[in-house]
Amino acid sequence: MEKIIEEYQQKFARFLGAERAFVFWKGRVALYALLRALDVGQDDEVILPGYTCVMNVNPIKYVGARPVYVDIEPDTFNMNVNLLEEKITNKTKVIIAQHTYGYPCEMDTIMKIAQSSGICVIEDCCLALGSKYKGRMVGTFGRAGYFSFQWNKPYTTGLGGIVITSDRELAGRIESLATNEMCCPSNREVFMLRMQLIIYRLFIYPGTTALAQSLFRYLTKKGAVIGSSSTSEFEPVKADDFFKAMSTVQARSGIRQLGKIEKNIAHRRKIMQLYDELLVDRDWKPSKDSRKLAEPVMVRYPVRIAEKEEALAQAAKAGIELGSWFECPLHPIETPLASYDYELGMCPEAEKAAREAVNLPLHPRTSEKTAVKTVEFITGFTYS
Ligand SMILES: *Cc1c(COP(=O)(O)O)cnc(C)c1O
């Protein structure tokens, strides 16, 4: 194995306080490796929140298992643990605890329910790097945790994914799967990735001018910027080269950013607190108010408004960086829900959140001035 890959894996594992880390081309590939290593297959059921992205559901379908969706709890946007037990059957093999927007799930309850039924918990930390629950890093509660480094995650290496675990047997299985089945990215893919990283540095966080913002939106729509999903990934059919390794370009970039992680986290915390205060001042309740057990490091700051469509349209014109996840229970909206075993009405709170939630930036280039401007903009709409 390349030295730089090994170095990244060791540094990442150490930061999280896990024994081992394994890197992959994308976060979804990390989940796939994990499901395979856990021997999840035909007829097994995997429980996850009905407020996620479809790329998170594909690996479940790829291994032949069935996704089972739990509705969310409206304050935290995380799995409603009161609805978890009724979803468990004798086919349930895995529960995916997704820490949505970076806010930690109720891990005590999830672990207790899982342990009493002999089910394995894995944690989706793609939006939650550095978040803690009862003083401990998320990703270290379940048998394993996985992370993503796609362009709108806590930090980006263009694309990228990592599994962490302290379970030696599981680590051994992931290692042998990687040795036997994983393919390498092609030269063209690595070249594209390098270009994307350059474009990312130029264009990301285009809060500065309306022109940059709309150009960015246009390019993203056209798939020219960091197109992280191909259209074939909106149906549950696995491509031959899906199970792909991380390139050294990504690992090198990851090591650099991991070196700046404390600063990144401190900044996210500071801006989050500023949003809390500004929204309280305007009688807009912060969307999360039970911050006692949880010390979140949020990736974006969710707010609910009545006029979501209108706000997104106006934000684009005004150069306000307003995000919109998830736009349907299995983001993005084009997804044919039926082929992913989802029926409208299954998770009413998730569907409501999809209609109402927008999110405010917290990334390292969000200045306090931007935060104030963003709150002024968003509070011009109606709190929902
Ligand atoms: C981004 C994301 C993933 C998938 O990560 P990729 O690197 O894009 O494959 C999975 N789960 C959640 C919650 C995500 O936000």
XYZ file of C-alpha atoms and ligand atoms in Angstrom:
399
model
C 0.000 0.000 0.000
C 1.126 3.547 -0.713
C 2.716 5.184 2.297
C 0.573 8.308 2.013
C -2.617 6.208 2.168
C -1.380 4.462 5.274
C -0.430 7.764 6.864
C -3.889 9.223 6.210
C -5.606 6.144 7.631
C -3.520 6.233 10.787
C -3.941 9.960 11.333
C -7.685 9.814 10.774
C -8.127 6.846 13.135
C -6.079 8.613 15.789
C -8.132 11.812 15.500
C -11.369 9.892 16.045
C -9.958 7.611 18.727
C -10.577 4.456 16.702
C -8.153 1.619 16.123
C -8.316 1.435 12.369
C -9.408 3.496 9.379
C -9.845 2.418 5.748
C -10.058 4.887 2.892
C -12.193 4.656 -0.271
C -13.032 6.640 -3.404
C -16.312 7.969 -1.917
C -18.397 7.789 1.258
C -20.934 5.527 -0.413
C -18.131 3.107 -1.281
C -17.098 3.104 2.376
C -20.662 2.124 3.328
C -20.691 -0.591 0.668
C -17.426 -2.082 1.990
C -18.849 -1.997 5.481
C -22.103 -3.753 4.546
C -20.174 -6.424 2.655
C -17.779 -6.931 5.566
C -20.763 -7.272 7.902
C -22.133 -9.930 5.579
C -25.351 -8.022 4.877
C -27.055 -9.629 1.896
C -30.200 -10.954 0.267
C -33.341 -10.583 2.382
C -31.596 -8.726 5.191
C -33.098 -5.445 6.330
C -31.170 -2.260 7.042
C -32.869 0.478 9.073
C -32.051 4.118 8.336
C -33.807 7.479 8.631
C -36.216 8.446 5.839
C -34.327 11.717 5.480
C -31.125 10.907 3.683
C -29.525 10.944 0.256
C -30.137 8.192 -2.244
C -26.397 7.541 -2.528
C -26.633 6.214 0.996
C -29.360 3.775 0.017
C -27.710 2.443 -3.149
C -25.109 0.316 -1.292
C -27.929 -1.347 0.670
C -29.638 -2.267 -2.590
C -26.325 -3.316 -4.177
C -25.810 -6.035 -1.566
C -29.394 -7.238 -2.067
C -30.778 -5.997 1.243
C -33.934 -3.964 1.850
C -33.857 -0.429 3.248
C -36.404 0.193 6.016
C -37.070 3.846 6.789
C -37.713 5.371 10.203
C -39.261 8.817 10.413
C -37.305 11.682 11.928
C -37.691 13.722 15.062
C -38.523 17.276 13.925
C -36.125 19.169 16.209
C -32.933 17.294 15.388
C -33.784 15.872 11.937
C -32.395 12.558 13.244
C -34.043 9.154 13.499
C -36.951 9.232 15.984
C -35.824 6.547 18.424
C -39.387 6.081 19.690
C -40.292 4.649 16.292
C -37.251 2.408 16.014
C -38.404 -0.731 17.816
C -41.522 -1.147 15.686
C -39.331 -1.281 12.571
C -37.240 -4.203 13.829
C -38.049 -7.647 12.447
C -36.160 -10.938 12.543
C -34.557 -9.860 9.257
C -33.069 -6.636 10.618
C -29.311 -6.853 10.462
C -28.053 -3.290 10.676
C -29.221 0.089 11.973
C -27.593 3.116 10.359
C -27.452 6.002 12.830
C -27.132 9.056 10.604
C -25.992 12.201 12.415
C -27.934 14.622 10.246
C -26.382 18.075 9.619
C -23.762 17.028 12.188
C -26.149 16.759 15.124
C -25.528 13.532 17.103
C -28.244 10.876 17.238
C -29.529 9.628 20.563
C -26.851 6.984 20.733
C -27.653 5.587 24.192
C -31.166 4.594 23.165
C -30.142 3.318 19.744
C -27.355 1.158 21.212
C -29.654 -0.215 23.920
C -32.368 -1.193 21.447
C -29.839 -2.708 19.046
C -28.012 -4.681 21.705
C -31.192 -6.158 23.129
C -32.121 -7.442 19.656
C -28.618 -8.489 18.573
C -28.472 -5.932 15.774
C -25.347 -4.155 14.599
C -25.191 -0.338 14.620
C -23.078 1.627 12.185
C -22.864 5.405 12.197
C -23.219 7.664 9.180
C -20.858 10.504 10.090
C -20.712 11.982 6.585
C -22.031 15.282 7.958
C -20.567 14.957 11.445
C -16.817 15.118 11.812
C -15.818 15.936 15.376
C -19.337 15.982 16.882
C -19.532 14.497 20.360
C -22.250 12.767 22.316
C -21.704 12.599 26.088
C -18.129 13.689 25.550
C -17.279 10.982 23.030
C -16.740 11.330 19.268
C -19.568 10.110 17.056
C -18.431 7.245 14.876
C -17.040 5.355 17.888
C -20.330 4.147 19.391
C -21.359 1.573 16.811
C -19.298 -1.286 15.340
C -18.068 1.176 12.745
C -18.581 4.683 11.437
C -18.177 6.121 7.947
C -17.329 9.567 6.614
C -17.452 11.436 3.295
C -15.179 14.124 1.845
C -17.317 15.167 -1.077
C -17.408 18.914 -1.658
C -20.102 19.940 0.801
C -18.964 17.846 3.746
C -17.026 18.984 6.870
C -13.881 19.120 4.746
C -13.372 18.045 1.183
C -10.831 16.129 -0.808
C -13.002 16.455 -3.942
C -14.393 13.003 -3.311
C -13.492 10.521 -0.611
C -14.731 8.165 2.082
C -13.407 6.501 5.230
C -14.584 3.709 7.525
C -13.387 3.672 11.118
C -13.667 0.751 13.512
C -12.076 -0.659 16.619
C -13.430 -4.137 15.917
C -10.466 -6.254 14.828
C -12.455 -8.985 13.168
C -14.409 -6.459 11.113
C -11.195 -4.612 10.240
C -9.699 -7.869 8.955
C -12.731 -8.492 6.765
C -12.650 -4.987 5.294
C -8.946 -5.393 4.589
C -9.341 -8.656 2.738
C -12.319 -7.367 0.742
C -10.244 -4.355 -0.302
C -7.304 -6.549 -1.287
C -9.419 -8.994 -3.274
C -12.089 -6.865 -4.922
C -11.314 -3.155 -4.887
C -10.300 -1.509 -8.167
C -8.117 1.560 -8.661
C -9.391 4.840 -10.078
C -8.316 5.377 -13.679
C -5.794 8.057 -14.684
C -8.658 10.010 -16.194
C -10.642 9.898 -12.976
C -7.659 11.064 -10.946
C -7.050 13.854 -13.476
C -10.704 14.951 -13.219
C -10.448 14.889 -9.472
C -7.384 17.144 -9.525
C -9.246 19.589 -11.767
C -12.240 19.490 -9.475
C -10.074 20.290 -6.484
C -8.681 23.310 -8.317
C -12.135 24.503 -9.353
C -13.316 23.883 -5.823
C -10.650 26.172 -4.412
C -11.647 28.899 -6.868
C -15.384 28.593 -6.659
C -16.510 27.041 -3.469
C -18.289 29.208 -0.977
C -19.241 31.716 -3.639
C -21.096 33.906 -1.193
C -19.239 36.970 -2.410
C -20.986 37.923 -5.606
C -24.315 37.005 -7.082
C -22.548 36.197 -10.338
C -20.228 33.634 -8.759
C -23.205 32.166 -6.939
C -25.341 31.710 -10.022
C -22.416 30.503 -12.120
C -21.667 27.947 -9.443
C -25.280 26.801 -9.321
C -25.386 26.561 -13.093
C -22.166 24.551 -13.315
C -23.253 22.271 -10.505
C -26.548 21.629 -12.259
C -24.708 20.858 -15.475
C -22.519 18.454 -13.548
C -19.403 20.384 -14.482
C -18.340 21.163 -10.950
C -17.485 18.265 -8.696
C -20.152 16.090 -10.234
C -20.084 13.535 -7.450
C -22.909 11.369 -8.778
C -23.515 10.071 -12.270
C -27.078 9.720 -13.521
C -26.781 5.918 -13.351
C -26.599 6.315 -9.599
C -30.228 7.383 -9.437
C -31.227 3.782 -9.870
C -30.165 0.902 -7.680
C -27.817 -0.831 -10.124
C -24.165 -1.123 -9.207
C -21.530 -0.128 -11.775
C -18.673 -2.586 -12.358
C -16.098 -0.142 -11.072
C -18.100 1.078 -8.064
C -15.881 -0.498 -5.405
C -12.972 1.855 -5.882
C -9.919 2.842 -3.879
C -8.902 6.308 -2.742
C -6.195 7.964 -4.835
C -3.048 9.456 -3.341
C -4.270 12.894 -4.475
C -7.210 12.599 -2.092
C -5.096 11.208 0.741
C -2.568 14.038 0.451
C -5.344 16.634 0.478
C -7.004 14.849 3.427
C -3.835 14.897 5.524
C -3.497 18.632 4.895
C -7.051 19.312 5.990
C -6.945 17.028 8.979
C -4.023 19.202 10.097
C -6.422 22.174 10.183
C -9.363 20.324 11.677
C -9.339 21.980 15.117
C -9.566 25.396 13.497
C -12.343 24.190 11.201
C -14.297 22.830 14.181
C -13.787 25.950 16.322
C -15.042 28.107 13.459
C -18.146 25.969 12.903
C -18.931 26.145 16.630
C -18.486 29.918 16.731
C -20.726 30.611 13.730
C -23.314 28.117 14.970
C -23.508 29.963 18.264
C -23.796 33.261 16.445
C -26.752 31.910 14.413
C -28.356 30.664 17.640
C -28.046 34.080 19.241
C -29.160 36.062 16.207
C -32.196 33.835 15.696
C -33.196 33.992 19.348
C -32.952 37.797 19.176
C -35.451 37.768 16.353
C -37.770 35.364 18.170
C -36.846 32.620 15.772
C -36.257 29.617 17.946
C -33.031 27.866 17.006
C -33.984 24.621 15.347
C -32.129 22.608 17.996
C -32.424 23.438 21.636
C -31.454 20.299 23.528
C -27.705 20.810 23.326
C -26.880 19.170 26.640
C -25.836 15.621 25.801
C -24.688 16.639 22.391
C -21.753 18.827 21.391
C -22.440 19.099 17.688
C -20.052 20.238 15.012
C -22.614 21.131 12.391
C -21.884 21.000 8.687
C -24.754 23.376 7.855
C -27.287 25.144 10.097
C -30.876 24.073 9.388
C -33.790 26.498 9.667
C -37.419 25.877 8.784
C -39.360 28.405 6.765
C -42.762 28.463 5.173
C -41.688 29.818 1.769
C -38.763 27.552 0.881
C -38.980 27.758 -2.907
C -39.289 31.527 -2.850
C -36.382 31.876 -0.401
C -34.080 29.713 -2.525
C -34.912 31.681 -5.648
C -34.351 35.040 -3.944
C -31.159 33.840 -2.243
C -29.617 32.947 -5.580
C -30.326 36.465 -6.829
C -29.132 38.161 -3.655
C -25.906 36.142 -3.428
C -26.943 34.497 -0.184
C -25.578 31.011 0.195
C -28.697 29.131 1.180
C -28.608 25.345 1.007
C -31.421 22.877 0.570
C -31.026 19.343 1.868
C -32.749 17.120 1.766
C -35.303 17.988 -0.899
C -37.115 14.686 -0.578
C -36.831 11.730 1.816
C -34.175 10.258 -0.491
C -32.387 13.316 -1.834
C -32.314 14.467 -4.635
C -35.816 15.014 -5.901
C -35.447 13.139 -9.207
C -35.060 9.847 -7.398
C -37.707 7.240 -8.232
C -38.755 6.462 -4.690
C -40.467 3.164 -5.419
C -37.300 1.452 -6.607
C -35.840 2.260 -3.193
C -38.751 0.772 -1.240
C -40.027 4.192 -0.189
C -43.651 5.210 -0.526
C -44.824 8.764 -0.029
C -46.412 9.073 3.391
C -44.030 6.597 5.011
C -42.153 9.290 6.941
C -44.430 12.329 7.264
C -42.031 14.347 9.442
C -39.195 13.780 6.982
C -41.418 14.840 4.096
C -42.436 17.962 6.002
C -38.794 18.760 6.770
C -37.957 18.338 3.092
C -40.595 20.970 2.267
C -39.490 23.423 4.969
C -35.805 23.101 5.791
C -33.154 25.299 4.273
C -29.650 25.542 5.675
C -27.172 28.285 6.393
C -23.416 28.054 5.803
C -20.917 27.237 8.553
C -17.838 26.391 6.484
C -14.471 27.993 7.184
C -15.069 30.922 4.834
C -18.341 31.977 6.464
C -17.515 35.286 8.137
C -19.509 36.762 11.012
C -20.657 39.451 8.613
C -21.964 36.787 6.217
C -23.744 35.092 9.108
C -25.488 38.335 10.094
C -26.470 39.028 6.494
C -27.764 35.489 6.046
C -29.912 35.713 9.184
C -31.285 39.080 8.098
C -32.235 37.527 4.793
C -33.820 34.375 6.178
C -35.812 36.103 8.910
C -37.522 38.105 6.186
C -39.508 34.917 5.607
C -41.921 33.123 7.930
C -40.634 30.742 10.575
C -42.242 27.357 10.224
C -22.726 12.726 1.365
C -23.398 11.710 2.176
C -23.195 10.342 1.947
C -22.412 9.787 0.775
O -21.134 10.291 0.629
P -20.426 10.307 -0.840
O -18.986 10.585 -0.521
O -21.076 11.393 -1.622
O -20.608 8.974 -1.437
C -23.820 9.469 2.818
N -24.581 9.891 3.836
C -24.807 11.210 4.071
C -25.674 11.627 5.232
C -24.232 12.149 3.240
O -24.481 13.450 3.473
